[in-house]
């Protein structure tokens, strides 16, 4: 079995050199598996009968046994070599005529023999027109030789039987070859069409996939740039140009975020004391420097999740998530101390002190605003507390107490200096 597989692979490899048809491998397998064994069997029987001097029976078997090998020539040879060998077929006809008695209708045997040796071989490679040409040429070449061929021991009625057998074998082989080739031809045509369509479809799919990938990549890059630009614009729209802190828009968005609901948070309002006098005395450019310096100082004292925003003029707001009012009041005091300790010799004049007033309100001390949409009430509490701090002398932190506006815990920390 292993040897047979090797022979099949070798034959297919040799056949693929001269035959491009898609079904050629199937043709080679059919020829090797079915036709060659039949031919070998006929050859063996013919030789045995010939050894037993049964000439009238052995010669047809020998011819039949030779046919599969001659018919297989186009399967294993290149086109040019096959064409060259085909012209030797008339010689093969002449040689086989030695077994005939020329007095008994050799024409029938010639036609049958040509069918066997030529028709099967040529129809294997779809050259039926060349078969007709070869048949005619072979007949013309062989006919003058007939009178010169010696007679053999095959005489009498045996020649008629021999000619009839040859004719039947030739016609049968021809018809079988035609039928087989018609099936394979249709199969080849379908396979060729399918192969061409598959190749075209594969190329189209590859081109489409490449174009889709390129377009997808372009769209992804555009979307990435757009998202990045949108994020940058959104960030810029929520930043204060002067100080770099968040603005009122970001503060309001955070206060109204549903994530802030049901959480304890506090709000710290900061206002720079006597800022108008600084602008009037030193100019707005110096006033901007003061705002930036105070904003930077406040930023160093807040957490990453806290929202520190400049909400207008010299006013700042600090939102402290998850922070009670008492904790926010202590932070407000630290903010006030840090600003009061800043040196202003370069921006203003030596010994000048800038202070802030701080108002604090926490949702834990004002149940009406905890976890609700009443963020404006918390902002109002903190803002009111800051103005109480200013009215109480500035430079101090005040925490709002109670549920009603106007009730505050006034905690003066240090006397105002200006």
Short mmCIF file of C-alpha atoms in Angstrom, two decimals:
data_model
loop_
_atom_site.label_atom_id
_atom_site.label_comp_id
_atom_site.label_asym_id
_atom_site.label_seq_id
_atom_site.Cartn_x
_atom_site.Cartn_y
_atom_site.Cartn_z
CA UNK A 1 0.00 0.00 0.00
CA UNK A 2 2.86 2.38 0.84
CA UNK A 3 4.56 1.60 -2.49
CA UNK A 4 1.31 2.26 -4.36
CA UNK A 5 0.93 5.65 -2.66
CA UNK A 6 4.50 6.54 -3.61
CA UNK A 7 3.87 5.55 -7.23
CA UNK A 8 0.70 7.65 -7.29
CA UNK A 9 2.48 10.69 -5.88
CA UNK A 10 5.36 10.29 -8.35
CA UNK A 11 2.98 9.91 -11.29
CA UNK A 12 0.97 12.95 -10.23
CA UNK A 13 4.17 14.97 -9.83
CA UNK A 14 5.36 13.96 -13.31
CA UNK A 15 1.92 14.56 -14.78
CA UNK A 16 1.66 18.05 -13.32
CA UNK A 17 4.66 19.11 -15.42
CA UNK A 18 2.82 18.77 -18.71
CA UNK A 19 -0.90 19.01 -17.89
CA UNK A 20 -2.38 22.11 -16.26
CA UNK A 21 -5.92 20.80 -16.01
CA UNK A 22 -7.44 20.79 -12.49
CA UNK A 23 -8.74 17.22 -12.88
CA UNK A 24 -5.45 15.82 -14.09
CA UNK A 25 -4.62 14.25 -10.74
CA UNK A 26 -7.95 12.42 -10.84
CA UNK A 27 -7.19 11.27 -14.40
CA UNK A 28 -3.78 9.90 -13.36
CA UNK A 29 -5.27 8.01 -10.42
CA UNK A 30 -7.97 6.47 -12.64
CA UNK A 31 -5.39 5.40 -15.20
CA UNK A 32 -2.97 3.91 -12.69
CA UNK A 33 -5.53 2.20 -10.48
CA UNK A 34 -7.88 0.80 -13.16
CA UNK A 35 -6.36 0.81 -16.65
CA UNK A 36 -2.76 -0.22 -15.92
CA UNK A 37 -3.70 -3.33 -13.90
CA UNK A 38 -6.08 -4.38 -16.70
CA UNK A 39 -3.31 -3.87 -19.24
CA UNK A 40 -0.82 -5.86 -17.18
CA UNK A 41 -3.28 -8.69 -16.81
CA UNK A 42 -3.88 -8.81 -20.57
CA UNK A 43 -0.16 -8.72 -21.28
CA UNK A 44 0.51 -11.60 -18.90
CA UNK A 45 -2.31 -13.69 -20.36
CA UNK A 46 -1.19 -12.89 -23.90
CA UNK A 47 2.39 -13.92 -23.16
CA UNK A 48 1.22 -17.16 -21.55
CA UNK A 49 -0.99 -17.98 -24.53
CA UNK A 50 1.81 -17.08 -26.90
CA UNK A 51 4.13 -19.40 -25.02
CA UNK A 52 1.54 -22.11 -25.49
CA UNK A 53 1.54 -21.35 -29.27
CA UNK A 54 -2.03 -20.07 -29.14
CA UNK A 55 -1.24 -17.23 -31.52
CA UNK A 56 -4.77 -16.38 -32.61
CA UNK A 57 -5.78 -15.68 -29.01
CA UNK A 58 -2.60 -14.19 -27.62
CA UNK A 59 -2.14 -11.40 -30.16
CA UNK A 60 -5.41 -9.53 -29.32
CA UNK A 61 -4.60 -9.82 -25.64
CA UNK A 62 -1.13 -8.42 -26.19
CA UNK A 63 -2.56 -5.48 -28.13
CA UNK A 64 -5.18 -4.82 -25.46
CA UNK A 65 -2.50 -5.02 -22.77
CA UNK A 66 -0.34 -2.48 -24.59
CA UNK A 67 -3.17 0.01 -24.96
CA UNK A 68 -3.24 1.41 -21.36
CA UNK A 69 0.47 2.18 -21.52
CA UNK A 70 0.24 3.89 -24.91
CA UNK A 71 -2.90 5.75 -23.88
CA UNK A 72 -1.13 6.94 -20.74
CA UNK A 73 1.65 8.69 -22.65
CA UNK A 74 -0.07 12.12 -22.61
CA UNK A 75 -0.50 11.85 -18.84
CA UNK A 76 3.20 11.68 -17.99
CA UNK A 77 4.98 13.43 -20.85
CA UNK A 78 5.30 17.06 -21.79
CA UNK A 79 3.38 18.37 -24.75
CA UNK A 80 6.33 18.50 -27.20
CA UNK A 81 7.62 15.03 -26.38
CA UNK A 82 4.12 13.62 -26.57
CA UNK A 83 3.66 15.18 -30.00
CA UNK A 84 6.96 13.70 -31.23
CA UNK A 85 6.15 10.23 -30.00
CA UNK A 86 2.73 10.31 -31.61
CA UNK A 87 4.29 10.19 -35.07
CA UNK A 88 5.74 6.79 -34.19
CA UNK A 89 2.26 5.35 -33.94
CA UNK A 90 2.03 4.47 -37.64
CA UNK A 91 5.29 2.52 -37.22
CA UNK A 92 3.67 0.66 -34.32
CA UNK A 93 0.78 -0.15 -36.64
CA UNK A 94 3.16 -1.53 -39.24
CA UNK A 95 4.98 -3.68 -36.70
CA UNK A 96 1.79 -5.22 -35.37
CA UNK A 97 0.69 -6.08 -38.88
CA UNK A 98 3.33 -8.80 -38.92
CA UNK A 99 0.77 -10.87 -37.03
CA UNK A 100 -1.76 -10.60 -39.88
CA UNK A 101 -2.37 -12.55 -42.99
CA UNK A 102 -2.65 -9.90 -45.71
CA UNK A 103 -4.99 -12.08 -47.68
CA UNK A 104 -7.67 -11.79 -45.02
CA UNK A 105 -9.06 -8.25 -44.60
CA UNK A 106 -6.20 -6.53 -42.76
CA UNK A 107 -7.91 -3.13 -43.14
CA UNK A 108 -10.27 -3.91 -40.28
CA UNK A 109 -7.38 -4.79 -38.02
CA UNK A 110 -5.51 -1.62 -39.00
CA UNK A 111 -8.49 0.56 -38.11
CA UNK A 112 -8.97 -1.25 -34.81
CA UNK A 113 -5.30 -1.03 -33.98
CA UNK A 114 -5.22 2.68 -34.79
CA UNK A 115 -8.22 3.14 -32.52
CA UNK A 116 -6.34 1.45 -29.71
CA UNK A 117 -2.98 3.14 -30.12
CA UNK A 118 -4.07 6.62 -31.22
CA UNK A 119 -7.62 7.39 -30.22
CA UNK A 120 -7.23 6.66 -26.52
CA UNK A 121 -3.99 8.61 -26.28
CA UNK A 122 -5.17 11.70 -28.14
CA UNK A 123 -8.56 11.97 -26.48
CA UNK A 124 -6.78 11.91 -23.14
CA UNK A 125 -5.41 15.35 -24.01
CA UNK A 126 -8.37 16.80 -25.93
CA UNK A 127 -6.79 16.70 -29.38
CA UNK A 128 -9.43 14.87 -31.38
CA UNK A 129 -8.70 16.81 -34.58
CA UNK A 130 -5.09 15.70 -34.43
CA UNK A 131 -6.32 12.15 -33.89
CA UNK A 132 -8.21 12.28 -37.18
CA UNK A 133 -5.15 13.66 -38.94
CA UNK A 134 -2.93 10.96 -37.43
CA UNK A 135 -5.45 8.26 -38.37
CA UNK A 136 -5.49 9.37 -41.99
CA UNK A 137 -1.72 9.83 -42.23
CA UNK A 138 -1.09 6.49 -40.54
CA UNK A 139 -3.45 4.71 -42.90
CA UNK A 140 -1.81 6.28 -45.98
CA UNK A 141 1.68 5.42 -44.73
CA UNK A 142 0.85 1.84 -43.77
CA UNK A 143 -1.24 0.86 -46.82
CA UNK A 144 1.67 0.68 -49.29
CA UNK A 145 3.51 -1.58 -46.84
CA UNK A 146 0.79 -4.20 -46.73
CA UNK A 147 1.82 -6.11 -49.89
CA UNK A 148 5.39 -6.41 -48.54
CA UNK A 149 4.49 -7.74 -45.09
CA UNK A 150 5.21 -11.46 -44.65
CA UNK A 151 2.41 -13.77 -43.79
CA UNK A 152 2.24 -15.28 -40.35
CA UNK A 153 0.91 -18.46 -38.93
CA UNK A 154 -2.44 -16.79 -38.33
CA UNK A 155 -4.56 -17.98 -41.22
CA UNK A 156 -8.07 -18.74 -42.19
CA UNK A 157 -10.98 -17.83 -39.93
CA UNK A 158 -8.63 -16.80 -37.12
CA UNK A 159 -7.83 -13.58 -38.95
CA UNK A 160 -11.48 -12.65 -39.09
CA UNK A 161 -11.81 -13.34 -35.38
CA UNK A 162 -8.63 -11.39 -34.74
CA UNK A 163 -9.84 -8.41 -36.77
CA UNK A 164 -13.23 -8.45 -35.07
CA UNK A 165 -11.65 -8.52 -31.64
CA UNK A 166 -9.31 -5.69 -32.52
CA UNK A 167 -12.18 -3.62 -33.88
CA UNK A 168 -14.39 -4.19 -30.83
CA UNK A 169 -11.55 -3.43 -28.46
CA UNK A 170 -10.68 -0.25 -30.34
CA UNK A 171 -14.27 0.98 -30.51
CA UNK A 172 -14.88 0.11 -26.85
CA UNK A 173 -11.73 1.89 -25.72
CA UNK A 174 -12.55 4.88 -27.90
CA UNK A 175 -16.08 5.19 -26.59
CA UNK A 176 -14.88 4.73 -23.00
CA UNK A 177 -12.20 7.33 -23.47
CA UNK A 178 -14.68 9.76 -25.02
CA UNK A 179 -17.17 9.25 -22.18
CA UNK A 180 -14.50 9.58 -19.52
CA UNK A 181 -13.03 12.69 -21.16
CA UNK A 182 -16.44 14.29 -21.49
CA UNK A 183 -16.96 13.91 -17.74
CA UNK A 184 -13.49 15.17 -16.98
CA UNK A 185 -13.82 17.95 -19.51
CA UNK A 186 -17.00 19.19 -17.86
CA UNK A 187 -15.34 18.83 -14.49
CA UNK A 188 -12.29 20.74 -15.71
CA UNK A 189 -14.44 23.52 -17.12
CA UNK A 190 -16.34 23.84 -13.87
CA UNK A 191 -13.18 23.70 -11.80
CA UNK A 192 -11.47 26.26 -14.01
CA UNK A 193 -14.44 28.61 -13.82
CA UNK A 194 -14.68 28.11 -10.07
CA UNK A 195 -10.95 28.64 -9.67
CA UNK A 196 -11.10 31.85 -11.68
CA UNK A 197 -14.14 33.11 -9.80
CA UNK A 198 -12.54 32.14 -6.49
CA UNK A 199 -9.33 33.92 -7.41
CA UNK A 200 -11.22 37.04 -8.52
CA UNK A 201 -13.35 36.94 -5.39
CA UNK A 202 -10.26 36.46 -3.22
CA UNK A 203 -8.57 39.42 -4.89
CA UNK A 204 -11.68 41.52 -4.53
CA UNK A 205 -12.06 40.53 -0.88
CA UNK A 206 -8.38 41.24 -0.21
CA UNK A 207 -8.64 44.62 -1.88
CA UNK A 208 -11.87 45.40 -0.06
CA UNK A 209 -10.41 44.27 3.27
CA UNK A 210 -7.32 46.38 2.68
CA UNK A 211 -9.39 49.43 1.80
CA UNK A 212 -11.71 48.86 4.76
CA UNK A 213 -8.71 48.49 7.10
CA UNK A 214 -7.14 51.65 5.70
CA UNK A 215 -10.41 53.55 6.00
CA UNK A 216 -11.02 52.16 9.48
CA UNK A 217 -7.52 53.20 10.52
CA UNK A 218 -8.10 56.68 9.12
CA UNK A 219 -11.44 56.96 10.91
CA UNK A 220 -9.91 55.72 14.16
CA UNK A 221 -7.17 58.31 13.89
CA UNK A 222 -9.71 61.02 13.13
CA UNK A 223 -11.91 59.91 16.04
CA UNK A 224 -8.88 59.75 18.34
CA UNK A 225 -7.87 63.29 17.37
CA UNK A 226 -11.46 64.45 17.68
CA UNK A 227 -11.86 62.87 21.13
CA UNK A 228 -8.54 64.33 22.21
CA UNK A 229 -9.48 67.75 20.88
CA UNK A 230 -12.92 67.51 22.47
CA UNK A 231 -11.37 66.57 25.81
CA UNK A 232 -8.92 69.45 25.54
CA UNK A 233 -11.68 71.89 24.63
CA UNK A 234 -13.86 70.58 27.42
CA UNK A 235 -10.98 70.93 29.86
CA UNK A 236 -10.25 74.46 28.64
CA UNK A 237 -13.91 75.38 28.89
CA UNK A 238 -13.81 74.41 32.58
CA UNK A 239 -10.57 76.21 33.41
CA UNK A 240 -9.96 79.79 34.49
CA UNK A 241 -7.59 81.47 32.04
CA UNK A 242 -5.86 83.62 34.65
CA UNK A 243 -5.20 81.22 37.51
CA UNK A 244 -5.46 77.81 35.81
CA UNK A 245 -8.01 76.70 38.43
CA UNK A 246 -11.41 75.29 37.57
CA UNK A 247 -14.16 77.82 36.82
CA UNK A 248 -17.76 78.15 37.98
CA UNK A 249 -18.99 75.82 35.20
CA UNK A 250 -16.89 72.92 36.50
CA UNK A 251 -17.99 73.60 40.07
CA UNK A 252 -21.66 73.58 39.11
CA UNK A 253 -21.28 70.41 37.03
CA UNK A 254 -19.68 68.63 39.98
CA UNK A 255 -22.30 69.82 42.44
CA UNK A 256 -25.12 68.58 40.23
CA UNK A 257 -23.43 65.25 39.41
CA UNK A 258 -25.63 62.35 40.61
CA UNK A 259 -22.48 60.80 42.07
CA UNK A 260 -22.52 63.58 44.68
CA UNK A 261 -25.98 62.62 45.87
CA UNK A 262 -26.20 60.79 49.17
CA UNK A 263 -22.65 61.79 50.00
CA UNK A 264 -21.44 64.10 52.72
CA UNK A 265 -19.69 67.07 51.18
CA UNK A 266 -18.76 70.57 52.22
CA UNK A 267 -18.28 73.85 50.42
CA UNK A 268 -15.68 76.50 51.30
CA UNK A 269 -16.05 80.05 49.94
CA UNK A 270 -12.94 82.26 49.86
CA UNK A 271 -12.82 85.98 49.12
CA UNK A 272 -9.67 88.19 49.06
CA UNK A 273 -9.99 91.06 51.48
CA UNK A 274 -9.65 94.62 50.10
CA UNK A 275 -8.78 93.35 46.64
CA UNK A 276 -10.26 96.45 44.99
CA UNK A 277 -7.77 98.61 46.91
CA UNK A 278 -4.92 96.46 45.57
CA UNK A 279 -6.13 96.98 41.99
CA UNK A 280 -6.62 100.71 42.53
CA UNK A 281 -3.25 101.20 44.24
CA UNK A 282 -0.98 98.86 42.28
CA UNK A 283 -2.84 98.27 39.03
CA UNK A 284 -4.71 95.34 37.55
CA UNK A 285 -1.54 93.60 36.41
CA UNK A 286 -0.38 93.40 40.02
CA UNK A 287 -3.87 92.33 41.02
CA UNK A 288 -3.62 89.43 38.54
CA UNK A 289 -0.29 88.42 40.13
CA UNK A 290 -1.94 88.42 43.54
CA UNK A 291 -4.77 86.22 42.25
CA UNK A 292 -2.33 83.72 40.71
CA UNK A 293 -0.17 83.56 43.84
CA UNK A 294 -3.11 83.00 46.17
CA UNK A 295 -4.59 80.40 43.75
CA UNK A 296 -1.27 78.54 43.78
CA UNK A 297 -1.13 78.60 47.59
CA UNK A 298 -4.68 77.28 47.92
CA UNK A 299 -3.92 74.50 45.40
CA UNK A 300 -1.11 73.14 47.56
CA UNK A 301 -3.50 72.52 50.47
CA UNK A 302 -6.31 70.63 48.73
CA UNK A 303 -6.69 66.95 47.79
CA UNK A 304 -6.74 65.48 44.32
CA UNK A 305 -10.50 64.83 44.41
CA UNK A 306 -11.31 68.32 45.71
CA UNK A 307 -12.58 70.93 43.26
CA UNK A 308 -10.96 74.33 43.67
CA UNK A 309 -12.48 76.95 41.38
CA UNK A 310 -12.29 80.67 40.79
CA UNK A 311 -15.91 81.66 40.43
CA UNK A 312 -15.49 85.33 39.70
CA UNK A 313 -13.26 88.32 40.48
CA UNK A 314 -11.40 87.67 43.73
CA UNK A 315 -13.78 84.89 44.82
CA UNK A 316 -12.87 81.20 45.08
CA UNK A 317 -14.91 78.13 45.96
CA UNK A 318 -13.64 74.77 47.23
CA UNK A 319 -15.84 71.64 47.03
CA UNK A 320 -14.76 68.90 49.45
CA UNK A 321 -16.37 65.47 48.74
CA UNK A 322 -16.79 63.09 51.69
CA UNK A 323 -15.92 65.84 54.14
CA UNK A 324 -17.89 67.01 57.17
CA UNK A 325 -18.39 70.67 57.95
CA UNK A 326 -16.05 70.54 60.97
CA UNK A 327 -13.24 69.10 58.84
CA UNK A 328 -13.91 71.70 56.16
CA UNK A 329 -13.80 74.49 58.80
CA UNK A 330 -10.37 73.30 59.95
CA UNK A 331 -9.15 73.29 56.34
CA UNK A 332 -10.59 76.78 55.85
CA UNK A 333 -8.56 77.97 58.84
CA UNK A 334 -5.39 76.48 57.33
CA UNK A 335 -6.12 78.22 54.06
CA UNK A 336 -6.53 81.53 55.82
CA UNK A 337 -3.30 81.08 57.77
CA UNK A 338 -1.36 80.11 54.62
CA UNK A 339 -2.50 83.18 52.66
CA UNK A 340 -1.90 85.53 55.59
CA UNK A 341 1.70 84.27 55.84
CA UNK A 342 2.56 84.96 52.19
CA UNK A 343 5.29 87.59 51.51
CA UNK A 344 4.36 90.37 49.09
CA UNK A 345 7.54 92.37 48.86
CA UNK A 346 8.03 91.74 45.17
CA UNK A 347 4.45 92.16 44.01
CA UNK A 348 3.24 94.90 46.35
CA UNK A 349 5.59 96.35 48.93
CA UNK A 350 7.55 95.05 51.95
CA UNK A 351 5.34 94.37 54.99
CA UNK A 352 2.11 94.37 52.98
CA UNK A 353 -0.29 91.62 54.05
CA UNK A 354 -3.08 90.12 51.94
CA UNK A 355 -5.78 88.19 53.81
CA UNK A 356 -8.87 86.19 52.92
CA UNK A 357 -12.28 85.67 54.44
CA UNK A 358 -13.62 82.13 54.51
CA UNK A 359 -17.16 80.77 54.74
CA UNK A 360 -17.85 77.06 55.32
CA UNK A 361 -21.03 74.98 54.95
CA UNK A 362 -21.42 71.19 55.07
CA UNK A 363 -24.28 68.97 54.01
CA UNK A 364 -24.07 67.05 57.32
CA UNK A 365 -25.11 70.23 59.15
CA UNK A 366 -27.79 71.09 56.57
CA UNK A 367 -29.98 68.01 55.94
CA UNK A 368 -32.12 69.90 53.46
CA UNK A 369 -29.30 69.89 50.91
CA UNK A 370 -27.78 66.46 51.53
CA UNK A 371 -28.20 64.11 48.59
CA UNK A 372 -30.59 66.40 46.75
CA UNK A 373 -30.66 68.90 43.93
CA UNK A 374 -30.50 71.81 46.44
CA UNK A 375 -26.81 72.50 45.79
CA UNK A 376 -27.61 76.18 45.43
CA UNK A 377 -28.77 76.21 49.06
CA UNK A 378 -25.43 74.85 50.23
CA UNK A 379 -23.66 77.44 48.10
CA UNK A 380 -25.86 80.13 49.61
CA UNK A 381 -25.03 78.95 53.16
CA UNK A 382 -21.29 79.04 52.48
CA UNK A 383 -21.50 82.39 50.71
CA UNK A 384 -23.53 83.88 53.56
CA UNK A 385 -20.99 82.60 56.08
CA UNK A 386 -18.18 84.25 54.11
CA UNK A 387 -19.94 87.61 54.15
CA UNK A 388 -20.47 87.23 57.88
CA UNK A 389 -16.71 86.73 58.17
CA UNK A 390 -16.13 89.93 56.24
CA UNK A 391 -18.66 91.82 58.34
CA UNK A 392 -16.97 90.50 61.45
CA UNK A 393 -13.64 92.07 60.59
CA UNK A 394 -12.24 89.95 57.71
CA UNK A 395 -9.26 87.57 57.88
CA UNK A 396 -11.30 84.89 59.56
CA UNK A 397 -13.23 81.67 58.89
CA UNK A 398 -16.91 81.28 59.68
CA UNK A 399 -18.92 78.05 59.64
CA UNK A 400 -22.65 78.09 59.03
CA UNK A 401 -24.80 76.24 61.60
CA UNK A 402 -28.47 75.21 61.65
CA UNK A 403 -30.88 74.72 58.82
CA UNK A 404 -31.82 78.33 58.32
CA UNK A 405 -29.90 81.05 56.56
CA UNK A 406 -28.63 83.73 58.90
CA UNK A 407 -27.75 81.48 61.88
CA UNK A 408 -23.98 81.21 61.96
CA UNK A 409 -21.23 80.32 64.35
CA UNK A 410 -18.96 83.35 64.28
CA UNK A 411 -15.40 82.29 65.04
CA UNK A 412 -12.99 85.19 64.74
CA UNK A 413 -9.44 83.89 64.51
CA UNK A 414 -7.38 86.99 63.99
CA UNK A 415 -8.04 90.70 63.84
CA UNK A 416 -8.19 92.24 60.39
CA UNK A 417 -5.15 94.17 59.29
CA UNK A 418 -6.76 96.16 56.59
#
